């Protein structure tokens, strides 16, 4: 989600953005179990197969169906059941597990199982480890079978997502510089193309000084003037790099940071800022933030070594670009990474980042001073420019304490290196081409991307991120109609009306809690397309052309200064809840807990998500599903802790909240260890909030469709699945499993529809099909 207006914590849930499971010994599969599972699974793919084709006897003439099966044996049986497996293509090839990644495949298996390994469906027990002699469980065997269903993608009863999206998944290409491609994600490219068209139309004209068109045109020319940027090199930030070098103690480093805070608008170590008060969302609260590791916690602890090394190499490259010798830069980068990893061990888990019970921690100024006895906290606060305050919120207390333990003179050299990295990473993009190349190289190694954005694409995206209000206003005027806005607003009201009935009919919630839930639903704000007013701190930024002495770097400083002044002006003002936290050109949607509103920017309200020429069921499975998803966030495990006014408050009866927690626990278990990509299991706890929203959305649109004359459920569910068709590199999928609170796209379809009775009826799915989930194991909350 893009930040809006100020650098603040708005508790929101957006549409977009390997946990081993211990098994009891009795869960291990026997030869008979595996044979029965495979016989049922392979029926539609190899109908002639018999049980005796799958399971062979021993020298004593017995089948010994009671004996357990190793991973290698299970794959031999799988090969016998399905016969020759298809070669992976398209998305399946992109996420396949390469045979050469394993170091312990027996010689016999390299020949006997070559086709299975080449199909890319064999996951190991650890990176590079196949563990051929380890016994296989029933759940693990089901995963092997599910991977085969996905590889074929020919039977929607076995893998609905893979089958209805087969052609698209085989043909999707990831454009240079991107990490992901698909129905929804490719709308980002369309939005960027539209922004680029806006810019090209503007840059040829002459405009009044201070107008948004003048600022856009001159700034764009600054960005694309690589000759001047390369000629300047790091000269614009060299004085600050030298200032860091001059520091001898941590006291010196705080003085350096205070200068960086006031002149370069970065705080490498710690600082004070504003955020909406989570317990009184009508006002802003001061917050105290400290150094936070750049990667997700789980990546430091369980990430692939190749990804860790690519990140360390990126830090080294930044330092080299900042003037450090290669060998010293490598040493400094390693020390910085080690510092990050040490602090990451203490930081909260990613899934707790929106849990108000864990992030709303109030401290006095004296308590902060006691935590950092060797730091002049008063000077740090003064550098922030904020007016006096009595209390402050710290979002991650343990991470803050961990950093306090590191911030000492014995670590001065590492802390100096981090200050340089903060300066170089924060401002390098506004300098020369070498910084762009270093970032591209990192993305290619870490995320598995190929190539890079074109200079024109990069310039358009830069303007979107630095002048979002100006670009957004023009985008809305050019690409969104009042008719579309009114049409979507009506659909929102229709969905809210059905949602009201669903809450009223809940059997696990009492009347007292229902009354509060309905009040929250009825007071929910709705933001469609674009804001009603256009106010921006950009009006206070003087953007100069190169002829007038302007440059990309200088104008970025001007924008940052204007944003800082705007932030400081908010401290004693009430929160304006009419402000948007997304922009018209943003392809996303969100729910804000502190504003109790849902936002749908113009860019997501277009085909195929929303099409005025499509059937009602098709639009319901597209934008309707997304609307219901965002509404449900008001009642997910995080949103449920906020009342109708956007304040963190307990509006539940004790019994009802206990029932809700039990349902959430069931949802966690329903997703835990499920795969959307071979060998990359989901963390049900990490993805709980989004899974609750997905399930609630699907149930809601199903009920709406059921109220139609002759409802077309096949179109409804197919439209929903088509919207999530996507592909990404295996490296990106691995990273997302540790960092993203959303399940992988496949599970956002397959693990959702299986909880709906209408889905089974529409596609005639029964207990012999891969998509079947027994009724008692299906989950539903809202």
XYZ file of C-alpha atoms in Angstrom:
782
model
C 0.000 0.000 0.000
C 1.231 3.524 -0.761
C 1.674 5.948 2.124
C -0.495 9.069 1.900
C 0.413 12.544 3.067
C 2.532 11.595 6.080
C 4.794 8.766 7.097
C 2.344 7.194 9.512
C 0.991 3.897 10.684
C -2.530 3.443 9.343
C -3.859 0.048 10.271
C -5.012 -1.161 6.875
C -5.546 -4.318 4.929
C -4.910 -4.263 1.200
C -5.997 -6.667 -1.480
C -2.540 -7.390 -2.821
C 1.167 -7.744 -1.524
C 8.580 -22.848 4.627
C 7.007 -23.920 7.675
C 7.710 -27.617 8.265
C 4.895 -29.507 9.878
C 5.720 -32.133 12.467
C 3.921 -35.419 11.951
C 3.137 -38.134 14.437
C 4.480 -41.549 13.555
C 0.979 -42.947 13.025
C 0.449 -40.454 10.173
C 2.988 -42.224 7.968
C 1.442 -43.789 4.893
C 1.547 -47.523 4.225
C 1.969 -49.155 0.844
C -1.750 -49.862 0.835
C -2.608 -46.239 1.707
C -0.491 -44.870 -1.108
C -1.817 -47.379 -3.641
C -5.426 -46.510 -2.765
C -4.753 -42.761 -2.936
C -3.024 -43.046 -6.293
C -5.609 -45.384 -7.776
C -8.360 -42.848 -7.041
C -6.305 -39.836 -8.120
C -5.063 -41.262 -11.418
C -8.422 -42.517 -12.649
C -9.051 -39.517 -14.952
C -5.474 -39.423 -16.246
C -4.576 -43.093 -16.634
C -7.899 -44.990 -16.485
C -6.361 -48.380 -17.265
C -4.148 -48.454 -14.187
C -4.785 -51.221 -11.645
C -3.763 -51.532 -8.029
C -1.291 -54.260 -8.924
C 0.295 -51.881 -11.439
C 1.048 -49.469 -8.605
C 2.060 -51.778 -5.794
C 4.463 -54.686 -6.451
C 5.084 -57.743 -4.320
C 8.173 -58.896 -2.464
C 10.171 -62.119 -2.909
C 7.772 -63.909 -0.574
C 4.939 -63.173 -3.012
C 3.169 -60.818 -0.612
C 2.250 -57.176 -1.240
C 2.850 -56.187 2.407
C 0.417 -53.325 2.204
C 0.970 -52.629 5.902
C 4.556 -51.496 5.434
C 5.454 -47.800 5.396
C 6.662 -46.085 2.224
C 9.747 -43.939 1.738
C 9.739 -40.758 -0.306
C 11.610 -42.454 -3.136
C 9.240 -45.433 -3.122
C 6.228 -43.094 -3.096
C 7.473 -41.414 -6.264
C 8.025 -44.764 -7.952
C 4.414 -45.657 -7.177
C 3.254 -42.243 -8.396
C 5.067 -42.804 -11.692
C 3.402 -46.180 -12.101
C -0.031 -44.697 -11.404
C 0.091 -41.690 -13.720
C 2.516 -42.954 -16.330
C 4.620 -40.424 -18.191
C 4.086 -36.994 -16.666
C 3.720 -33.843 -18.781
C 6.748 -31.601 -19.088
C 6.151 -28.372 -17.166
C 5.424 -25.326 -19.310
C 4.610 -21.698 -18.605
C 3.939 -21.071 -14.932
C 4.631 -24.687 -13.964
C 8.082 -24.480 -15.552
C 8.770 -21.156 -13.840
C 8.134 -22.533 -10.339
C 9.387 -26.081 -10.940
C 11.929 -27.543 -8.540
C 15.007 -28.354 -10.632
C 16.422 -31.858 -10.294
C 19.959 -30.484 -10.065
C 19.104 -28.653 -6.858
C 19.223 -31.951 -4.940
C 22.502 -33.445 -3.739
C 21.280 -36.798 -2.382
C 19.352 -38.446 -5.218
C 20.389 -42.125 -5.435
C 21.903 -43.214 -8.739
C 19.047 -45.610 -9.431
C 16.512 -42.810 -8.942
C 18.256 -40.504 -11.396
C 17.256 -42.983 -14.088
C 14.143 -44.607 -12.683
C 12.577 -41.304 -11.566
C 14.058 -38.919 -14.105
C 10.630 -38.110 -15.552
C 9.201 -37.326 -12.119
C 12.113 -35.044 -11.219
C 11.990 -33.356 -14.612
C 8.322 -32.601 -14.000
C 9.503 -30.261 -11.227
C 7.119 -31.597 -8.586
C 9.629 -33.103 -6.141
C 10.270 -30.978 -3.070
C 12.962 -31.803 -0.560
C 12.955 -31.839 3.218
C 15.496 -29.002 3.296
C 17.291 -26.890 0.673
C 19.123 -29.308 -1.639
C 18.049 -32.370 0.378
C 15.668 -34.944 -1.096
C 15.794 -37.478 1.804
C 14.891 -40.522 -0.341
C 14.718 -42.923 2.615
C 12.514 -40.822 4.843
C 9.026 -42.216 5.312
C 6.196 -40.275 3.677
C 2.981 -39.217 5.428
C -0.495 -39.230 3.945
C -0.513 -35.434 3.895
C 2.805 -35.371 2.059
C 1.514 -37.916 -0.431
C -1.518 -35.721 -1.046
C 0.828 -32.844 -1.828
C 2.651 -34.970 -4.421
C -0.691 -35.819 -6.012
C -1.894 -32.208 -5.920
C 1.287 -31.145 -7.741
C 0.507 -33.653 -10.484
C -3.058 -32.303 -10.782
C -1.628 -28.810 -11.215
C 0.929 -30.038 -13.747
C -1.824 -31.496 -15.923
C -4.287 -28.654 -15.331
C -6.948 -30.502 -17.316
C -9.557 -31.353 -14.690
C -11.222 -28.526 -12.752
C -12.604 -31.091 -10.312
C -9.043 -31.845 -9.184
C -7.465 -28.392 -9.462
C -10.013 -25.702 -10.259
C -7.530 -22.810 -10.449
C -5.079 -24.637 -12.732
C -7.782 -25.938 -15.060
C -9.830 -22.779 -15.649
C -6.630 -20.745 -16.054
C -4.612 -23.357 -17.965
C -4.135 -21.421 -21.207
C -3.300 -18.216 -19.406
C -0.868 -19.877 -16.978
C 0.921 -21.454 -19.923
C 1.177 -18.192 -21.854
C 1.863 -15.582 -19.165
C 5.193 -13.815 -19.514
C 6.843 -11.622 -16.915
C 7.968 -8.346 -18.445
C 11.487 -7.048 -17.769
C 11.964 -5.773 -14.235
C 8.704 -7.239 -12.905
C 8.455 -9.920 -10.250
C 4.957 -11.099 -11.090
C 2.485 -11.139 -13.952
C -1.191 -11.934 -14.206
C -4.739 -10.699 -14.703
C -4.750 -8.286 -11.800
C -1.061 -7.454 -11.727
C -0.837 -6.574 -15.398
C -3.289 -3.754 -14.764
C -0.334 -2.038 -13.073
C 1.383 -1.899 -16.445
C -1.758 -0.507 -18.045
C -1.939 2.152 -15.341
C 1.731 3.045 -15.846
C 1.173 3.267 -19.597
C -1.723 5.652 -18.994
C 0.431 7.764 -16.684
C 3.184 7.778 -19.309
C 0.663 9.007 -21.878
C -0.372 11.800 -19.519
C 3.242 12.835 -19.030
C 4.071 12.822 -22.745
C 1.074 15.023 -23.394
C 2.231 17.463 -20.703
C 5.966 17.749 -21.350
C 5.549 19.388 -24.732
C 3.614 22.371 -23.394
C 4.393 25.640 -21.648
C 2.780 26.289 -18.291
C 2.454 28.890 -15.606
C 5.150 28.636 -12.934
C 3.873 26.714 -9.916
C 1.148 24.833 -11.786
C 1.020 21.081 -11.458
C 1.710 20.709 -15.180
C 4.882 22.828 -14.904
C 6.097 20.787 -11.962
C 5.374 17.479 -13.677
C 7.066 18.526 -16.927
C 10.212 19.955 -15.342
C 10.588 17.133 -12.861
C 10.169 14.500 -15.567
C 12.907 16.146 -17.598
C 15.131 16.122 -14.494
C 14.527 12.408 -14.031
C 15.280 11.471 -17.629
C 18.393 13.666 -17.874
C 20.775 10.782 -17.148
C 23.703 12.629 -18.682
C 23.590 15.316 -15.998
C 22.862 12.758 -13.270
C 25.828 10.604 -14.269
C 28.080 13.630 -14.490
C 27.154 14.693 -10.938
C 27.634 11.157 -9.590
C 27.538 11.061 -5.777
C 28.656 14.674 -5.418
C 25.250 15.774 -4.036
C 25.561 13.464 -1.029
C 29.364 13.380 -0.673
C 29.402 15.987 2.130
C 27.098 13.770 4.171
C 29.177 10.653 3.543
C 32.188 12.634 4.739
C 30.212 13.743 7.783
C 29.532 10.082 8.670
C 33.250 9.319 8.265
C 34.110 12.060 10.741
C 32.188 10.390 13.575
C 34.259 8.702 16.268
C 31.598 7.767 18.820
C 27.897 7.032 18.957
C 27.430 10.534 20.384
C 28.958 11.849 17.164
C 26.660 9.578 15.153
C 23.572 11.028 16.825
C 24.779 14.488 15.838
C 25.294 13.199 12.302
C 21.805 11.686 12.279
C 20.257 14.925 13.480
C 21.839 16.671 10.504
C 20.628 13.944 8.135
C 17.161 14.183 9.644
C 16.891 17.941 9.114
C 18.654 18.206 5.757
C 18.242 14.815 4.061
C 15.046 13.642 5.795
C 16.354 10.230 6.847
C 16.945 8.797 10.327
C 19.301 5.801 10.143
C 19.064 4.945 13.850
C 16.024 6.370 15.617
C 13.535 9.182 15.398
C 10.138 10.610 16.245
C 7.208 10.903 13.880
C 3.426 11.034 13.790
C 0.790 8.362 13.301
C -2.949 8.192 13.722
C -3.688 7.342 17.354
C -5.012 3.795 17.257
C -7.164 4.326 20.357
C -8.434 7.772 19.380
C -8.403 7.933 15.608
C -9.506 11.581 15.575
C -6.003 12.710 16.520
C -2.362 12.059 15.758
C 0.016 10.491 18.236
C 3.815 10.866 18.347
C 5.703 7.616 17.800
C 9.291 6.599 18.469
C 10.873 4.394 15.794
C 14.282 2.760 15.654
C 16.371 0.877 13.133
C 14.457 -2.016 11.569
C 15.961 -4.847 9.487
C 15.293 -4.519 5.769
C 14.214 -8.118 5.178
C 11.382 -10.065 6.842
C 12.261 -11.789 10.088
C 11.788 -15.253 8.626
C 14.176 -14.547 5.763
C 17.063 -13.981 8.177
C 16.198 -17.183 10.010
C 15.001 -19.511 7.251
C 15.639 -17.793 3.939
C 17.650 -19.271 1.092
C 21.387 -18.665 1.335
C 21.413 -17.400 -2.237
C 18.949 -14.669 -1.297
C 20.830 -13.708 1.845
C 24.075 -13.507 -0.112
C 22.479 -11.382 -2.831
C 21.313 -8.911 -0.183
C 24.755 -8.730 1.423
C 26.264 -8.219 -2.017
C 23.819 -5.382 -2.659
C 24.882 -3.658 0.573
C 28.503 -4.055 -0.510
C 27.789 -2.597 -3.935
C 26.109 0.427 -2.369
C 29.144 1.059 -0.197
C 31.484 0.708 -3.181
C 29.385 3.247 -5.069
C 29.774 5.465 -2.019
C 33.549 5.352 -2.387
C 34.582 2.440 -0.168
C 37.287 0.003 -1.356
C 35.909 -3.380 -2.420
C 37.397 -5.394 0.459
C 36.354 -2.906 3.147
C 32.877 -2.606 1.646
C 32.460 -6.404 1.785
C 33.474 -6.462 5.445
C 31.157 -3.575 6.313
C 28.234 -5.158 4.464
C 28.659 -8.448 6.323
C 28.732 -6.671 9.681
C 25.604 -4.710 8.825
C 23.830 -7.890 7.797
C 24.883 -9.589 11.032
C 23.510 -6.625 12.988
C 20.213 -6.878 11.115
C 20.001 -10.619 11.725
C 20.670 -10.141 15.446
C 17.909 -7.554 15.762
C 15.552 -9.597 13.571
C 15.682 -12.390 16.148
C 13.991 -10.033 18.631
C 11.530 -8.284 16.344
C 7.863 -9.214 16.261
C 6.601 -11.716 13.733
C 5.277 -10.304 10.469
C 1.712 -11.368 11.241
C 1.730 -9.260 14.427
C 2.393 -6.015 12.559
C -1.334 -5.133 12.461
C -2.234 -6.533 15.890
C -3.135 -3.464 17.939
C -2.693 -5.389 21.190
C 0.981 -5.854 20.365
C 1.872 -2.604 18.618
C 0.199 -0.005 20.843
C 2.841 0.373 23.549
C 2.904 3.743 25.346
C 6.160 5.093 26.801
C 7.073 8.339 28.500
C 10.051 10.352 27.318
C 11.935 9.347 30.460
C 11.328 5.669 29.776
C 12.763 6.110 26.271
C 15.777 7.897 27.751
C 16.264 5.048 30.220
C 16.217 2.595 27.289
C 18.955 4.614 25.525
C 21.122 5.955 28.399
C 23.988 6.933 26.100
C 21.842 8.869 23.612
C 20.761 12.493 23.820
C 17.105 11.701 23.181
C 16.142 15.341 23.691
C 18.366 16.287 20.751
C 16.830 13.528 18.606
C 13.357 14.821 19.454
C 14.330 18.408 18.723
C 15.612 17.378 15.300
C 12.186 15.902 14.519
C 10.621 19.352 14.686
C 7.603 18.078 16.624
C 6.111 20.049 19.487
C 6.369 18.804 23.070
C 4.506 15.615 23.953
C 4.054 13.633 27.168
C 3.872 10.116 25.777
C 4.911 8.158 22.710
C 3.986 4.859 21.097
C 6.600 2.239 20.248
C 5.295 -0.352 17.807
C 7.920 -3.060 18.390
C 9.299 -2.892 21.916
C 11.603 -5.913 21.760
C 13.172 -4.774 18.506
C 13.719 -1.338 20.053
C 15.373 -2.861 23.112
C 17.569 -5.052 20.925
C 18.773 -2.026 18.982
C 19.385 -0.127 22.234
C 21.752 -2.932 23.229
C 23.660 -2.614 19.960
C 23.874 1.177 19.867
C 27.178 1.549 21.702
C 30.698 2.760 20.969
C 31.973 -0.783 20.430
C 29.750 -0.969 17.332
C 30.534 2.515 16.006
C 32.113 1.309 12.755
C 29.165 -0.936 11.915
C 26.717 1.839 12.782
C 28.663 4.245 10.571
C 28.410 1.745 7.720
C 24.663 1.530 8.271
C 24.321 5.320 8.135
C 26.089 5.272 4.773
C 23.869 2.472 3.503
C 20.780 4.413 4.618
C 21.996 7.482 2.765
C 23.004 5.582 -0.359
C 19.896 3.416 -0.552
C 17.568 6.281 0.310
C 19.000 8.766 -2.171
C 20.949 6.655 -4.675
C 17.933 6.367 -6.962
C 18.074 10.145 -7.468
C 21.731 9.997 -8.423
C 23.435 8.131 -11.271
C 22.765 5.053 -13.384
C 25.076 2.883 -11.291
C 22.617 2.913 -8.387
C 19.811 1.847 -10.705
C 21.978 -0.964 -12.066
C 22.871 -2.123 -8.536
C 19.188 -2.261 -7.561
C 18.307 -4.149 -10.746
C 21.060 -6.669 -10.080
C 19.770 -7.230 -6.562
C 16.198 -7.771 -7.776
C 17.395 -10.202 -10.402
C 19.349 -12.255 -7.883
C 16.964 -12.014 -4.944
C 13.568 -12.085 -6.677
C 14.482 -13.942 -9.851
C 13.473 -11.034 -12.086
C 14.854 -10.659 -15.597
C 15.914 -7.398 -17.193
C 14.762 -4.039 -15.914
C 12.154 -1.363 -16.490
C 12.710 0.926 -19.445
C 13.828 4.486 -18.630
C 10.373 5.761 -19.629
C 8.597 3.248 -17.387
C 10.910 4.054 -14.517
C 10.342 7.799 -14.950
C 6.554 7.342 -15.010
C 6.662 5.227 -11.851
C 8.917 7.770 -10.173
C 6.399 10.516 -10.858
C 3.630 8.290 -9.527
C 5.506 7.871 -6.239
C 6.809 11.440 -5.853
C 3.919 13.489 -7.283
C 1.008 11.113 -6.656
C -1.614 13.787 -5.989
C -0.920 15.686 -9.208
C -0.738 12.528 -11.312
C -3.803 11.095 -9.588
C -5.940 14.149 -10.268
C -5.143 14.127 -13.982
C -5.523 10.325 -14.184
C -9.007 10.464 -12.635
C -10.134 13.192 -15.040
C -8.869 11.281 -18.061
C -9.572 7.640 -17.310
C -12.573 7.365 -14.982
C -16.191 8.329 -15.499
C -18.882 9.427 -13.090
C -21.099 6.687 -14.532
C -18.620 3.992 -13.529
C -18.259 5.539 -10.069
C -22.021 5.499 -9.474
C -22.333 1.947 -10.809
C -19.662 0.615 -8.453
C -21.087 2.592 -5.521
C -24.419 0.851 -6.095
C -22.702 -2.537 -6.138
C -21.022 -1.679 -2.829
C -24.375 -0.841 -1.259
C -25.865 -4.089 -2.580
C -23.014 -6.079 -1.045
C -23.263 -4.249 2.285
C -26.995 -5.007 2.330
C -26.337 -8.733 1.905
C -23.495 -8.581 4.403
C -25.935 -7.119 6.937
C -28.220 -10.127 6.494
C -25.313 -12.522 6.861
C -24.304 -10.954 10.180
C -27.901 -11.036 11.394
C -28.072 -14.764 10.578
C -24.839 -15.774 12.325
C -25.443 -18.610 14.768
C -22.229 -18.191 16.768
C -22.679 -14.494 17.652
C -25.044 -13.062 20.256
C -27.474 -10.213 19.660
C -25.438 -7.701 21.667
C -22.313 -8.193 19.555
C -24.322 -8.334 16.335
C -25.725 -4.902 17.138
C -22.199 -3.447 17.355
C -21.056 -5.289 14.226
C -24.025 -3.943 12.261
C -23.326 -0.445 13.540
C -19.763 -0.737 12.281
C -21.015 -1.947 8.909
C -23.600 0.840 8.616
C -21.084 3.589 9.410
C -18.390 2.255 7.053
C -17.098 4.911 4.657
C -16.898 4.227 0.919
C -14.288 5.781 -1.364
C -14.677 5.011 -5.056
C -12.451 6.119 -7.929
C -10.937 9.370 -6.701
C -11.164 11.903 -3.848
C -13.772 14.643 -3.789
C -11.086 17.252 -3.133
C -7.482 17.631 -4.218
C -5.195 19.063 -1.539
C -1.496 18.281 -1.422
C 1.772 19.284 0.197
C 3.200 19.344 -3.336
C 1.744 22.828 -3.706
C 4.411 23.955 -1.269
C 7.300 22.455 -3.251
C 9.134 24.624 -5.773
C 10.139 22.403 -8.695
C 12.765 23.967 -10.939
C 13.898 23.050 -14.418
C 17.532 22.351 -15.233
C 17.776 25.800 -16.815
C 16.753 27.322 -13.505
C 19.229 25.239 -11.520
C 16.974 22.298 -10.752
C 17.920 18.620 -10.789
C 16.294 15.318 -9.884
C 18.163 15.291 -6.567
C 17.468 18.946 -5.710
C 13.788 18.657 -6.528
C 13.471 15.459 -4.498
C 14.867 17.400 -1.542
C 12.286 20.106 -2.185
C 9.458 17.561 -2.179
C 10.772 15.890 0.987
C 10.984 19.278 2.714
C 7.396 20.111 1.774
C 6.207 16.753 3.054
C 8.053 17.242 6.345
C 6.473 20.661 6.844
C 3.062 19.228 6.139
C 3.635 16.432 8.648
C 4.691 18.861 11.354
C 1.576 20.949 10.755
C -0.664 18.002 11.649
C 0.420 17.361 15.224
C -2.268 19.434 16.920
C -4.932 19.094 14.240
C -7.749 16.544 14.070
C -7.351 13.696 11.598
C -9.060 14.346 8.285
C -10.729 11.029 7.573
C -11.757 12.118 4.104
C -8.122 11.743 3.033
C -7.306 8.829 0.773
C -4.497 6.379 1.491
C -4.430 5.189 -2.116
C -4.326 7.051 -5.414
C -6.579 6.874 -8.502
C -3.825 5.194 -10.572
C -3.244 2.496 -7.919
C -4.271 -1.032 -8.870
C -5.305 -2.181 -5.422
C -8.005 -1.735 -2.804
C -7.967 -1.508 0.968
C -9.824 -1.252 4.248
C -8.598 1.187 6.887
C -9.368 0.190 10.462
C -8.676 3.669 11.849
C -10.967 5.293 9.289
C -13.428 2.408 9.071
C -13.648 2.848 5.341
C -12.985 0.979 2.126
C -11.118 2.429 -0.850
C -11.311 1.368 -4.504
C -9.088 3.487 -6.780
C -10.090 4.116 -10.374
C -7.320 1.937 -11.822
C -8.741 -1.289 -10.380
C -12.240 -0.474 -11.610
C -11.619 -1.579 -15.184
C -11.790 -4.776 -17.206
C -11.400 -7.574 -16.414
C -12.070 -6.684 -12.753
C -15.044 -4.538 -13.738
C -16.559 -4.385 -17.206
C -19.794 -2.557 -18.033
C -20.354 -5.048 -20.851
C -19.881 -8.163 -18.711
C -22.604 -10.261 -17.079
C -23.605 -9.522 -13.503
C -22.057 -12.787 -12.272
C -18.808 -12.015 -14.072
C -18.500 -8.594 -12.422
C -19.600 -10.079 -9.125
C -16.751 -12.603 -9.304
C -14.347 -9.764 -10.158
C -14.830 -6.393 -8.498
C -17.723 -7.697 -6.382
C -15.442 -10.230 -4.762
C -12.844 -7.514 -4.058
C -15.460 -5.216 -2.521
C -16.702 -7.982 -0.239
C -13.084 -8.863 0.605
C -12.351 -5.334 1.842
C -15.607 -5.167 3.812
C -14.686 -8.412 5.546
C -11.402 -6.869 6.708
C -13.474 -4.827 9.137
C -14.192 -8.128 10.863
C -10.970 -10.101 10.418
C -8.699 -10.941 13.367
C -7.169 -7.436 13.249
C -10.094 -5.297 12.135
C -12.383 -6.894 14.720
C -10.445 -5.065 17.433
C -11.618 -1.661 16.153
C -15.050 -0.132 16.619
C -17.274 1.809 14.230
C -15.353 5.027 14.958
C -11.992 3.532 13.975
C -10.778 3.232 17.555
C -9.153 0.176 19.098
C -11.873 -0.922 21.494
C -13.469 -4.121 22.756
C -17.021 -4.286 21.422
C -17.456 -8.037 21.815
C -18.987 -10.111 24.580
C -16.417 -12.450 26.115
C -18.236 -15.526 24.840
C -18.568 -14.209 21.294
C -14.919 -13.271 21.038
C -13.917 -16.725 22.281
C -16.116 -18.279 19.565
C -14.531 -15.967 16.974
C -11.043 -16.957 18.098
C -11.936 -20.629 17.780
C -13.105 -20.056 14.205
C -9.893 -18.163 13.435
C -7.860 -21.080 14.795
C -9.740 -23.395 12.450
C -8.942 -21.057 9.567
C -5.244 -21.127 10.474
C -5.246 -24.923 10.417
C -7.177 -24.995 7.140
C -4.368 -23.095 5.367
C -1.301 -24.181 7.309
C 1.195 -26.098 5.125
C -1.045 -25.870 2.049
C 0.861 -25.307 -1.196
C 0.213 -22.909 -4.031
C 3.679 -23.588 -5.439
C 5.446 -26.994 -5.139
C 7.515 -27.181 -1.975
C 6.542 -23.733 -0.648
C 3.962 -24.198 2.115
C 1.790 -21.401 3.445
C 1.906 -20.138 7.018
C -1.730 -20.079 8.134
C -0.993 -17.694 10.997
C 0.813 -15.178 8.782
C -2.012 -15.159 6.210
C -4.974 -15.370 8.613
C -6.386 -11.869 8.118
C -6.391 -12.129 4.325
C -7.763 -15.657 4.377
C -10.651 -14.536 6.580
C -11.352 -11.726 4.095
C -11.197 -14.101 1.118
C -13.571 -16.582 2.746
C -16.026 -13.877 3.790
C -15.993 -12.346 0.314
C -16.689 -15.627 -1.453
C -19.559 -16.485 0.888
C -21.070 -13.034 0.394
C -21.005 -12.989 -3.415
C -22.326 -16.544 -3.455
C -25.356 -15.457 -1.452
C -25.904 -12.480 -3.761
C -25.779 -14.727 -6.822
C -28.138 -17.204 -5.163
C -30.755 -14.446 -4.998
C -30.749 -13.992 -8.768
C -33.134 -15.658 -11.182
C -31.264 -18.629 -12.663
C -27.910 -17.823 -11.005
C -24.829 -18.738 -13.032
C -22.463 -20.054 -10.364
C -20.072 -21.478 -12.927
C -19.448 -18.008 -14.328
C -19.223 -16.524 -10.839
C -16.483 -18.875 -9.633
C -14.662 -18.977 -12.946
C -14.547 -15.172 -13.043
C -13.163 -15.136 -9.525
C -10.463 -17.665 -10.455
C -9.583 -15.843 -13.685
C -8.905 -12.630 -11.757
C -6.187 -14.366 -9.722
C -4.389 -16.047 -12.634
C -0.724 -15.141 -12.154
C 2.852 -16.296 -12.410
C 6.069 -15.373 -10.623
C 9.580 -16.678 -10.218
C 10.194 -19.396 -7.666
C 12.512 -17.010 -5.786
C 9.735 -14.452 -5.455
C 7.246 -17.091 -4.291
C 9.678 -18.242 -1.612
C 10.162 -14.679 -0.381
C 6.421 -13.964 -0.440
C 5.733 -17.018 1.721
C 7.806 -15.350 4.438
C 6.785 -11.728 3.926
C 3.308 -11.528 2.382
C 0.181 -11.707 4.545
C -1.731 -12.966 1.501
C -1.834 -16.607 0.493
C -0.489 -17.443 -2.931
C -2.996 -16.768 -5.716
C -3.835 -20.402 -6.315
C -4.892 -20.875 -2.716
C -6.900 -17.657 -2.859
C -9.087 -19.606 -5.250
C -8.867 -23.319 -4.487
C -8.832 -23.050 -0.700
C -11.766 -20.641 -0.789
C -14.330 -22.181 -3.137
C -14.132 -25.587 -1.427
C -16.004 -24.127 1.547
C -19.063 -23.288 -0.562
C -21.787 -25.867 -1.164
C -22.803 -24.105 -4.388
C -19.333 -24.716 -5.834
C -19.685 -28.485 -5.454
C -23.150 -28.419 -7.009
C -22.159 -26.194 -9.927
C -19.287 -28.425 -11.007
C -20.616 -31.804 -9.804
C -17.692 -32.427 -7.446
C -17.771 -35.417 -5.098
C -15.529 -37.277 -2.673
C -13.539 -38.876 -5.518
C -12.282 -35.510 -6.783
C -9.180 -33.618 -5.723
C -11.157 -30.469 -4.867
C -13.361 -32.342 -2.396
C -13.251 -31.328 1.266
C -15.543 -33.197 3.616
C -18.374 -30.992 4.955
C -17.189 -31.233 8.548
C -13.756 -29.910 7.552
C -14.989 -26.875 5.639
C -14.489 -23.530 7.368
C -16.602 -20.391 7.511
C -16.633 -17.343 9.762
C -18.551 -14.563 8.044
